[in-house]
Coordinates of C-alpha atoms in Angstrom, one line a residue:
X166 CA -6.5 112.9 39.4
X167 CA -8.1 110.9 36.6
X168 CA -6.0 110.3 33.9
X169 CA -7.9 111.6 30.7
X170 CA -6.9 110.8 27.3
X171 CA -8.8 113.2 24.6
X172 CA -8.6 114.2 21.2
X173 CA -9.6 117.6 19.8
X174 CA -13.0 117.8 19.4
X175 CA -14.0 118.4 15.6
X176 CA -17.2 118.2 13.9
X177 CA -17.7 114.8 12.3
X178 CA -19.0 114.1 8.9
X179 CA -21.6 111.7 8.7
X180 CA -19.2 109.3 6.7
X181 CA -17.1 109.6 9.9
X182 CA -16.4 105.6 11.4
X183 CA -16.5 106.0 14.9
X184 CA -16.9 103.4 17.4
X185 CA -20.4 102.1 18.5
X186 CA -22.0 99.7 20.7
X187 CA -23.1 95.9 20.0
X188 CA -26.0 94.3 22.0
X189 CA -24.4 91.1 22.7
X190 CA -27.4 89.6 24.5
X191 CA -30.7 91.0 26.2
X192 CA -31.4 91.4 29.7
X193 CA -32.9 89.2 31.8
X194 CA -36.4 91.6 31.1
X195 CA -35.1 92.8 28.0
X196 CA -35.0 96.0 29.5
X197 CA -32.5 97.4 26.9
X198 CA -35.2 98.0 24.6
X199 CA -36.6 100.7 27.1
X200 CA -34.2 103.4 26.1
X201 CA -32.5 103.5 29.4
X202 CA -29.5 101.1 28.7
X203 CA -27.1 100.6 25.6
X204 CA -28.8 99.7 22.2
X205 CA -27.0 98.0 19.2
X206 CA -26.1 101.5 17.3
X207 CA -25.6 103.8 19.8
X208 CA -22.3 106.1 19.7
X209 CA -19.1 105.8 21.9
X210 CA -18.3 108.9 23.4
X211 CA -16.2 108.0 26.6
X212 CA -14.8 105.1 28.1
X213 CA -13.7 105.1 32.4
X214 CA -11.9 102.2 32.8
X215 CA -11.3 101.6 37.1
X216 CA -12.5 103.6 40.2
X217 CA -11.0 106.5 41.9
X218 CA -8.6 109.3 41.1
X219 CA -6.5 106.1 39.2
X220 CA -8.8 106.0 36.6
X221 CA -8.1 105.7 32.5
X222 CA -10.6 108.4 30.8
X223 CA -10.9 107.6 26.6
X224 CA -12.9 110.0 24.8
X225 CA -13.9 110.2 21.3
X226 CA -13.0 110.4 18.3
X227 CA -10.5 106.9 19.3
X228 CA -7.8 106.0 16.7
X229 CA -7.7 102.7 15.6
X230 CA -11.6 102.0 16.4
X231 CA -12.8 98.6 17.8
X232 CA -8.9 96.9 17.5
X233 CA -7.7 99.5 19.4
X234 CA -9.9 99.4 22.6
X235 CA -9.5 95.5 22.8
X236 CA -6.0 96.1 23.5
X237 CA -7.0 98.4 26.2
X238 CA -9.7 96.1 27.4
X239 CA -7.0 93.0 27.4
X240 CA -4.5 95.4 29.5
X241 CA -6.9 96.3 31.8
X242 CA -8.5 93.0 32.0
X243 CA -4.7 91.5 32.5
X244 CA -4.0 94.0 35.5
X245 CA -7.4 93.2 36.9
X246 CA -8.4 96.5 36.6
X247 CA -12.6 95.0 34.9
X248 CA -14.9 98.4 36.7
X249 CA -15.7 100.0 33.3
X250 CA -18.2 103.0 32.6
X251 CA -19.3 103.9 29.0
X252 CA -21.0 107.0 28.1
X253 CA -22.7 106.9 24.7
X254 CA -24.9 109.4 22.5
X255 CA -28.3 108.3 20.5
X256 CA -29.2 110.9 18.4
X257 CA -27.8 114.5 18.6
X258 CA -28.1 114.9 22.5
X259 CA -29.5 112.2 24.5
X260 CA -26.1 110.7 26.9
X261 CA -26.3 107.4 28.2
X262 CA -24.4 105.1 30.6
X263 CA -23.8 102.1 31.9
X264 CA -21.6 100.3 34.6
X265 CA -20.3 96.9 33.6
X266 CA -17.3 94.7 34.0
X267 CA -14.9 93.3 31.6
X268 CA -14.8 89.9 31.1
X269 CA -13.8 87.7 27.8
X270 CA -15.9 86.7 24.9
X271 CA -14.7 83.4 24.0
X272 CA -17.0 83.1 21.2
X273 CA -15.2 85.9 19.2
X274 CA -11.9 84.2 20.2
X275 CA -8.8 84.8 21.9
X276 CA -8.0 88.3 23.2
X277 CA -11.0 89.6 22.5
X278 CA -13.5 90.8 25.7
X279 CA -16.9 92.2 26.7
X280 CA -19.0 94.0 28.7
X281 CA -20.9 92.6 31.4
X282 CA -23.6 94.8 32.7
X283 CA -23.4 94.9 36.7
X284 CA -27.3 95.6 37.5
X285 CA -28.0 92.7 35.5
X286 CA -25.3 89.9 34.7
X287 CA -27.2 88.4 31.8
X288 CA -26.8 91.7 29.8
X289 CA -23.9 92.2 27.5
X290 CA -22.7 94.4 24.5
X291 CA -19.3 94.9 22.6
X292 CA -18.0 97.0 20.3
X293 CA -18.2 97.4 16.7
X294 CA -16.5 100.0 14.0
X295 CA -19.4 102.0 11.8
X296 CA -20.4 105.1 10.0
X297 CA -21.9 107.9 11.7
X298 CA -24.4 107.8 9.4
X299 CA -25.4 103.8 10.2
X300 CA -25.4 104.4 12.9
X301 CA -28.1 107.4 13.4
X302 CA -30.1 104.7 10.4
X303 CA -29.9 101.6 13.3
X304 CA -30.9 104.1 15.8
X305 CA -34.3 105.6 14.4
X306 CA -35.1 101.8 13.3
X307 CA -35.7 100.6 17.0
X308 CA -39.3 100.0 16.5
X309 CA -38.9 97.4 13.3
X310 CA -35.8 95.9 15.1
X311 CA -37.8 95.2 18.4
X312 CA -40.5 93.4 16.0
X313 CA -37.6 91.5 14.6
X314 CA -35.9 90.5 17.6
X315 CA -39.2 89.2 19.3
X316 CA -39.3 86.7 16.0
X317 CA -35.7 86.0 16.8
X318 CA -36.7 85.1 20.7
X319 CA -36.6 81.4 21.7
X320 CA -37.4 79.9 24.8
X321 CA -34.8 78.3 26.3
X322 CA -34.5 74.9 28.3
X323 CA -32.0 72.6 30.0
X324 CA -31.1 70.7 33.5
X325 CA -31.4 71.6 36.6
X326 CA -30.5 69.4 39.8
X327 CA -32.9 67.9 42.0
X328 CA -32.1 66.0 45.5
X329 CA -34.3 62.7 44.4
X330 CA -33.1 60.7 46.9
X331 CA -34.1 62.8 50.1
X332 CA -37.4 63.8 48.1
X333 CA -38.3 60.0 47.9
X334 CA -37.2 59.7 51.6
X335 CA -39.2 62.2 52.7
X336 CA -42.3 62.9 50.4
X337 CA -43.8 59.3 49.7
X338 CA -45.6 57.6 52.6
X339 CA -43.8 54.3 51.9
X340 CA -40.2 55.6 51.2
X341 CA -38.8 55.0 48.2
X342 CA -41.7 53.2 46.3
X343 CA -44.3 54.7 45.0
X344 CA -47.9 54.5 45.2
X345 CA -49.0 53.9 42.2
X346 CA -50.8 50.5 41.3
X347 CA -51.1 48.5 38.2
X348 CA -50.9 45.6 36.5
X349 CA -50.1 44.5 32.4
X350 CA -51.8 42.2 30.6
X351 CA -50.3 40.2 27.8
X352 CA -52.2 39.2 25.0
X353 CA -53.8 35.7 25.0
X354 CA -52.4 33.4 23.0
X355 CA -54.8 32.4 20.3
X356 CA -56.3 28.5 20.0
X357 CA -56.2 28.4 16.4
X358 CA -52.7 28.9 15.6
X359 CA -49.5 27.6 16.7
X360 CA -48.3 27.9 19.7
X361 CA -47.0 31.7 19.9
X362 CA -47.3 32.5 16.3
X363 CA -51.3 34.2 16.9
X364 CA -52.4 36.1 19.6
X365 CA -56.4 37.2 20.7
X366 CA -56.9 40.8 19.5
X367 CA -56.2 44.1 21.3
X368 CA -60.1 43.9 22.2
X369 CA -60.1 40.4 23.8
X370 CA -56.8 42.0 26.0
X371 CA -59.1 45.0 27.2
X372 CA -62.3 42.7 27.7
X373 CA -59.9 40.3 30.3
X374 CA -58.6 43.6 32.1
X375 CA -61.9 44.6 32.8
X376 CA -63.2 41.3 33.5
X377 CA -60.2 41.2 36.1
X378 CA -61.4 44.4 37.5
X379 CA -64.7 43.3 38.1
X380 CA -64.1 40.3 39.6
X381 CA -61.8 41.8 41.9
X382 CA -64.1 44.0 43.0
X383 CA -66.7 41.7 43.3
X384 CA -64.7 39.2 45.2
X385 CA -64.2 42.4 48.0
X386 CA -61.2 43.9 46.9
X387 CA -61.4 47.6 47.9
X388 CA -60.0 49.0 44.6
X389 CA -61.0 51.7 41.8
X390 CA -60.4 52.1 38.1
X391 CA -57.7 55.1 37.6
X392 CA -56.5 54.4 33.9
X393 CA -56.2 51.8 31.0
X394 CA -53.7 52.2 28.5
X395 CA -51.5 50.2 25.7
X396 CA -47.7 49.3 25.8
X397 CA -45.7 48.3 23.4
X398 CA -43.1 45.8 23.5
X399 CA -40.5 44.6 21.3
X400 CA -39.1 41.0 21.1
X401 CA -37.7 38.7 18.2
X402 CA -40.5 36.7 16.1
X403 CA -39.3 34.4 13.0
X404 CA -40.9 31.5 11.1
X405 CA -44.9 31.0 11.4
X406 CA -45.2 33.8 13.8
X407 CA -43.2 36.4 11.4
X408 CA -45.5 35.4 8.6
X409 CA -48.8 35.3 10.2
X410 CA -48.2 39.4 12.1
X411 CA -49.4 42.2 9.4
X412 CA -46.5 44.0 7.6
X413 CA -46.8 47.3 7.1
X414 CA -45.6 48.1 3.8
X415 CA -48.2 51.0 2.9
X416 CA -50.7 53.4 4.2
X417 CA -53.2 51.5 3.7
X418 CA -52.4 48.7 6.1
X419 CA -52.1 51.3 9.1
X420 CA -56.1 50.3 9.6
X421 CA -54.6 46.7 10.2
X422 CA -53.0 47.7 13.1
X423 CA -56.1 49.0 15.4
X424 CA -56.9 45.9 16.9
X425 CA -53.4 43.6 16.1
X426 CA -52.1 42.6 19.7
X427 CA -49.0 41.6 17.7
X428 CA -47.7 43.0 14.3
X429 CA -44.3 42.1 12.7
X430 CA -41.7 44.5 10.7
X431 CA -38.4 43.9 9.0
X432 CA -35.6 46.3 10.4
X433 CA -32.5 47.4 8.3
X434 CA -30.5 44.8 8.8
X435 CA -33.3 41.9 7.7
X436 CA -34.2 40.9 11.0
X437 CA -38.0 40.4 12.0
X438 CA -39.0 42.5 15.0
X439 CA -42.5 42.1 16.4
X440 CA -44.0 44.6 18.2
X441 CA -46.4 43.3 21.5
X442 CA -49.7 45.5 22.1
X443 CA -49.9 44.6 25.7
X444 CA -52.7 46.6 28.2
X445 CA -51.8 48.1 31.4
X446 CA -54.7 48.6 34.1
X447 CA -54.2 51.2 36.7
X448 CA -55.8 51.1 39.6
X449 CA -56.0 52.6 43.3
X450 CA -57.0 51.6 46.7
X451 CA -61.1 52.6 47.7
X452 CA -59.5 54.4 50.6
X453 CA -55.8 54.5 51.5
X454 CA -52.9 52.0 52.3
X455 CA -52.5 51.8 56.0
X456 CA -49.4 51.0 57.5
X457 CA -50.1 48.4 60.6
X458 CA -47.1 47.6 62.9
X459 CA -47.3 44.2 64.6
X460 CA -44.9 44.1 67.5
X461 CA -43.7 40.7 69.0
X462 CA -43.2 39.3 72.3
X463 CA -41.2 36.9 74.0
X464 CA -43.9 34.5 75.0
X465 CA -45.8 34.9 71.4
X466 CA -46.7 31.3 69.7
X467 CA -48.5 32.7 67.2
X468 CA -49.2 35.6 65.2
X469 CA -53.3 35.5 65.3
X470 CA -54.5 35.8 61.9
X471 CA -54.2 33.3 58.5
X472 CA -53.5 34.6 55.0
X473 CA -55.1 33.8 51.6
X474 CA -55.1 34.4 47.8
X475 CA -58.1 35.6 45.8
X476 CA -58.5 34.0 42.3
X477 CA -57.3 37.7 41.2
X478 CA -53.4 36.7 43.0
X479 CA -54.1 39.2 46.2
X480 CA -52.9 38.5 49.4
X481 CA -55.5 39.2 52.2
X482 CA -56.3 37.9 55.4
X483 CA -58.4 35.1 55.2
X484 CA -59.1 34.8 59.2
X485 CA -57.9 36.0 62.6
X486 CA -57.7 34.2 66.2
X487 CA -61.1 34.7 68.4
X488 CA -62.5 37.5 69.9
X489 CA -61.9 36.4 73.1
X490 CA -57.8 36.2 72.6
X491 CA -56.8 39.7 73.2
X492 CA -52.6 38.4 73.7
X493 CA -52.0 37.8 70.0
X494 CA -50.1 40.1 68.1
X495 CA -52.8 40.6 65.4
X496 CA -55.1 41.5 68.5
X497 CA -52.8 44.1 69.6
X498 CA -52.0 45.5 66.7
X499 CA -55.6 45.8 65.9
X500 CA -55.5 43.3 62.9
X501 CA -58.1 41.8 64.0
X502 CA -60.5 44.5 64.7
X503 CA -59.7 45.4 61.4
X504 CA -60.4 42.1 59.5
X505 CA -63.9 41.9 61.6
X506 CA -64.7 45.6 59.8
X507 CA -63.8 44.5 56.6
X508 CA -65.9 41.6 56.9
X509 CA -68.9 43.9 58.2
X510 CA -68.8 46.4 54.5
X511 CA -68.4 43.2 52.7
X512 CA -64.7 43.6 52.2
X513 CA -61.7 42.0 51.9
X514 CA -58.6 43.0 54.4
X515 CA -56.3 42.8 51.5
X516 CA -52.4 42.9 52.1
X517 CA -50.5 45.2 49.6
X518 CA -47.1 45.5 51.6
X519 CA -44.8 43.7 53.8
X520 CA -42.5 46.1 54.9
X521 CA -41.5 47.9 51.9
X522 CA -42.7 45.2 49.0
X523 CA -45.4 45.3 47.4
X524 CA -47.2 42.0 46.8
X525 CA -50.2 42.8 44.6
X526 CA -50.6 40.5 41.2
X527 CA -48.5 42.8 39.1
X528 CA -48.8 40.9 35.3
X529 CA -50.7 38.3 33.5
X530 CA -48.8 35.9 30.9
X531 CA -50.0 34.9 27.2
X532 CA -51.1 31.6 28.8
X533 CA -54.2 33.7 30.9
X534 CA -51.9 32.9 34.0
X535 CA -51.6 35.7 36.9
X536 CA -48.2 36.1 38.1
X537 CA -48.3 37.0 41.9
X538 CA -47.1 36.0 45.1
X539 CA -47.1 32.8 46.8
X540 CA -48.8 32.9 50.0
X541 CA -46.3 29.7 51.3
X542 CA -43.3 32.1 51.2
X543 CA -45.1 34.8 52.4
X544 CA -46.1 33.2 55.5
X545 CA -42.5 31.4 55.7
X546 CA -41.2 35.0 56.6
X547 CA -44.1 36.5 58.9
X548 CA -43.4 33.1 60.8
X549 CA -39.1 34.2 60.5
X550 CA -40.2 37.3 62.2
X551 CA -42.3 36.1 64.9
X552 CA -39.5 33.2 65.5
X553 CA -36.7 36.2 65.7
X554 CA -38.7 38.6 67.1
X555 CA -39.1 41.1 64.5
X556 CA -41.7 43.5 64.2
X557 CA -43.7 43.2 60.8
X558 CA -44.7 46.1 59.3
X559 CA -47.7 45.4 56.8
X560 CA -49.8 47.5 54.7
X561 CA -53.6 46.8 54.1
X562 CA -56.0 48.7 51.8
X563 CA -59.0 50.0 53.3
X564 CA -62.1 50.4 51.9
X565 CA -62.9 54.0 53.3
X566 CA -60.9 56.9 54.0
X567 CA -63.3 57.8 57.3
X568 CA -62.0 54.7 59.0
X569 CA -58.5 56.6 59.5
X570 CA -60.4 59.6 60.7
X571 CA -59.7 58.2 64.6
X572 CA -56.2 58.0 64.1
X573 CA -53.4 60.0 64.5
X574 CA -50.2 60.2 61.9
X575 CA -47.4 60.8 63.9
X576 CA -44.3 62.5 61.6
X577 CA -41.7 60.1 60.4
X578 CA -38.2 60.1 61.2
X579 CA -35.5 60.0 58.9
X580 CA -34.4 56.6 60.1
X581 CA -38.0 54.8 59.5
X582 CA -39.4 53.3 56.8
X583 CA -43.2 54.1 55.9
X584 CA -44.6 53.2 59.5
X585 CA -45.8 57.5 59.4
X586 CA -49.7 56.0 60.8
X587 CA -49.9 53.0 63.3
X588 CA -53.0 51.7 64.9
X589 CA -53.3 50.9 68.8
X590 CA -55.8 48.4 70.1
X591 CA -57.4 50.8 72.2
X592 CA -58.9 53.2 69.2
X593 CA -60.1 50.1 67.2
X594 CA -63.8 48.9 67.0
X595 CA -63.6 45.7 69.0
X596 CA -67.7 44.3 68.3
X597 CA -68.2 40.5 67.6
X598 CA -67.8 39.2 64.0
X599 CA -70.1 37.0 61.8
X600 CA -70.6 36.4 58.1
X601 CA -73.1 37.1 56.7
X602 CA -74.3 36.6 53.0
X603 CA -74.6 40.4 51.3
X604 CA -75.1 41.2 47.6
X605 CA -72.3 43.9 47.0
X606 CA -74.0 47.3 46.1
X607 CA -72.8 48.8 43.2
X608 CA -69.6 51.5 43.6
X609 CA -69.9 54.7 42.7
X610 CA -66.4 56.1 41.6
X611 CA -67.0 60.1 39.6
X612 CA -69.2 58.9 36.4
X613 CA -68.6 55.5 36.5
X614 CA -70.6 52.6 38.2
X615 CA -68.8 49.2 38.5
X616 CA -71.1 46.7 39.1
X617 CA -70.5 43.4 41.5
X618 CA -70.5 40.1 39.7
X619 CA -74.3 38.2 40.5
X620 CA -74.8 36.8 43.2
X621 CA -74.2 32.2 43.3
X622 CA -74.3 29.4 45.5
X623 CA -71.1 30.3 47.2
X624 CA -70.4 33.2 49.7
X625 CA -69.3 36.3 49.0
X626 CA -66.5 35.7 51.0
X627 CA -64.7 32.4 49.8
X628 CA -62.7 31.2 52.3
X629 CA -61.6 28.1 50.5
X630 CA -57.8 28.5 49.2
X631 CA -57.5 28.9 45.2
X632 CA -55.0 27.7 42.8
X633 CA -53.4 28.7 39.8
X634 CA -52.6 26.4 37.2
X635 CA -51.8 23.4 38.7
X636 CA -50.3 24.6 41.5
X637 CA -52.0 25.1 45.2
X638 CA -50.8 27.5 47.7
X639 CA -52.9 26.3 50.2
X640 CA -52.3 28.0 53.0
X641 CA -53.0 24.6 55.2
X642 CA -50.5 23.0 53.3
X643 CA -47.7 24.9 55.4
X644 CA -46.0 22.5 57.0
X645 CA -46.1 24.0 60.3
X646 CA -47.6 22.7 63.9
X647 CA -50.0 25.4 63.8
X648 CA -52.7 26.0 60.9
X649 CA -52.8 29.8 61.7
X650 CA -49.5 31.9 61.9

């Protein structure tokens, strides 16, 4: 039988402190403005605390108010007995209920406990001693409280896990790098001043990106304009180079700073900080990256194809064995095929990737110099892996999407590394190759036409190697038997 604890029922006075309910925090849908659960106001008139005939009834009016039933809450909470039902009145007759759980509010410190609705976990009230009469005042004010509590209401934000490692295994074509392709450009350093204390304006860094973009494009290298932007970088300046950067000390000199490519300041602690406007190009392939697989053989000499560096610091491939030599490993991996119909649109067969490294031209120094990759090195390893008998795995960019339309893209395994679409000798276009002098056609990319450099007395396709600076990465410098890999 439930055990009931009740006093005599009297008519209350509106002065009367009885024991009411405390909206601790809203529902997940803040359903408890719907009238169907426990409001902030509402009146206590009996407490069930456990299930079953064991039960604790507590009806009103309860001595000792709100300090009172937190010692019952604590007991009960102590003895594990948390299934609790409360039955309040709003108004003069409408009942409610709800069916929570006790647990503690630590905010309101130690002893001191709550209810947890069961429907919905994120809803919780309390308890709280008040007149009768405050109580019926909080209760027919629900409509100006619901305006008040929706300027109260914040959106809330914070952390939430994410497996990055398995997404950048398994979501990225070339695991764990990404696709994205760009390059920063320093800002020239200036003739007329010292060396490093004046730099070429913001407008003479964007002028050399796009001449860069052009000639790149000119020169055959299936690539597209995606993005241009500014980065700032901070290093140490002092002497001339502190006293020749604009200082902003006012307003006014903010219109210096929209074509500085380097402006100076003075931190707290006296020490002159210059800030670098440096321009980053992005950039992406004409059609996609294409992972080729070159598998060796026992009885390979060579690898069948020769690698170069455009004036731009991109590795492509600058010639492949005869047509007639089907054995070499370019052949079978249809390299070659793929060289003769890049050559045939006019394009480069430019190499972004070996295995997972990316060897585009990735920055350009104060000194106008391209950093890159040196094609010596580069063709020190790919002759490694024919010597141990490794397969290479390179990417190349193509110049149309349509040319992977033939090809299948097999899923990728956990255990390999970016090789998702392979070529096969027998799919490729195999027809004889010859150069041929063609004026690049304009490309059309959305609302934007780049336009190939004029036509001179040189091919478009210059097979001679180029150097940088002073130094020549000729590929026939290698000092290897044969010219060609």
């Amino acid at each position: 039988m439930d055990r009931t604890h009740q006093s005599e029922s009297t008519t209350r006075p509106e002065n009367t402190v009885v024991l009411s309910i405390e909206c601790l925090k809203g529902s997940s849908k803040s359903e408890e403005w719907s009238g169907d659960m426990l409001q902030t106001g509402d009146i206590v008139e009996e407490i069930r605390i456990g299930a079953g005939p064991g039960s604790a009834i507590f009806k009103a009016p309860f001595k000792g108010g709100k300090a009172w039933l937190q010692k019952v809450l604590h007991n009960s909470y102590r003895n594990k007995e948390t299934s609790i039902v409360v039955r309040v009145r709003r108004g003069s007759q409408d009942l409610f209920h709800l069916s929570a759980c006790i647990v503690p509010n630590e905010s309101a410190g130690k002893r001191q406990y709550m209810l947890r609705s069961i429907d919905d976990p994120n809803y919780t009230v309390g308890f709280s001693d008040r007149t009768e009469s405050d109580c019926l005042r909080i209760q027919a004010s629900r409509g100006p409280r619901m305006v008040e509590a929706l300027g109260r209401a914040k959106l809330q934000d914070g952390y939430v896990s994410y497996p990055w490692e398995r997404r950048m295994q398994e979501a990225l074509p070339i695991s764990g790098s990404s696709n994205f392709l760009s390059i920063i450009f320093l800002p020239k350093a200036s003739v007329h001043g010292s060396a490093g204390s004046r730099y070429n304006d913001l407008e003479d860094t964007l002028a050399r990106a796009n001449a860069w973009l052009s000639c790149s494009q000119a020169n055959g290298v299936p690539i597209v304009f995606m993005n241009i932007q500014t980065e700032s970088l901070l290093t140490k300046i002092s002497g001339e180079t502190a006293s020749a950067t604009v200082n902003t000390t006012s307003l006014s000199d903010l219109s210096k700073l929209a074509s500085a490519s380097l402006y100076g300041f003075e931190d707290y602690h006296g020490v002159d900080i210059g800030l670098v406007r440096a321009v980053r190009l992005w950039y992406a392939p004409l059609g996609v990256e294409l992972p080729l697989e070159i598998k060796l053989r026992d009885d390979d000499t060579k690898l069948g194809f020769s690698i170069s560096r455009t004036e731009e610091g991109f590795i492509y491939v600058s010639s492949v064995t005869d047509h007639e030599d089907e054995s070499a490993p370019a052949a079978r991996s249809g390299l070659s095929s793929l060289y003769r119909d890049a050559a045939k649109a006019s394009r480069r067969l430019v190499v972004s990737r070996v295995g997972s490294q990316k060897v585009l031209p990735w920055m350009v120094s104060s000194t106008g110099a391209i950093r890159c990759y040196d094609t010596v090195s580069l063709s020190q390893k790919l002759s490694l892996h024919r010597h141990a008998k490794v397969s290479i795995l390179l990417h190349v960019i193509l110049w149309d999407t349509s040319a992977t339309a033939a090809f299948s893209s097999p899923h990728r395994s956990s255990s390999s590394v970016g090789t998702h679409t392979l070529f096969s000798n027998q799919t490729l276009d195999s027809s004889e190759f010859s150069w041929h002098r063609v004026a690049l056609p304009p490309q059309q990319v959305g609302d934007r036409q780049v336009m190939p450099l004029p036509d001179d007395e040189d091919d478009v396709f210059r097979l001679e190697r180029e150097n940088v600076g002073n130094d020549s990465f000729k590929f026939q410098e290698i000092p290897f038997t044969n010219e060609s890999l």
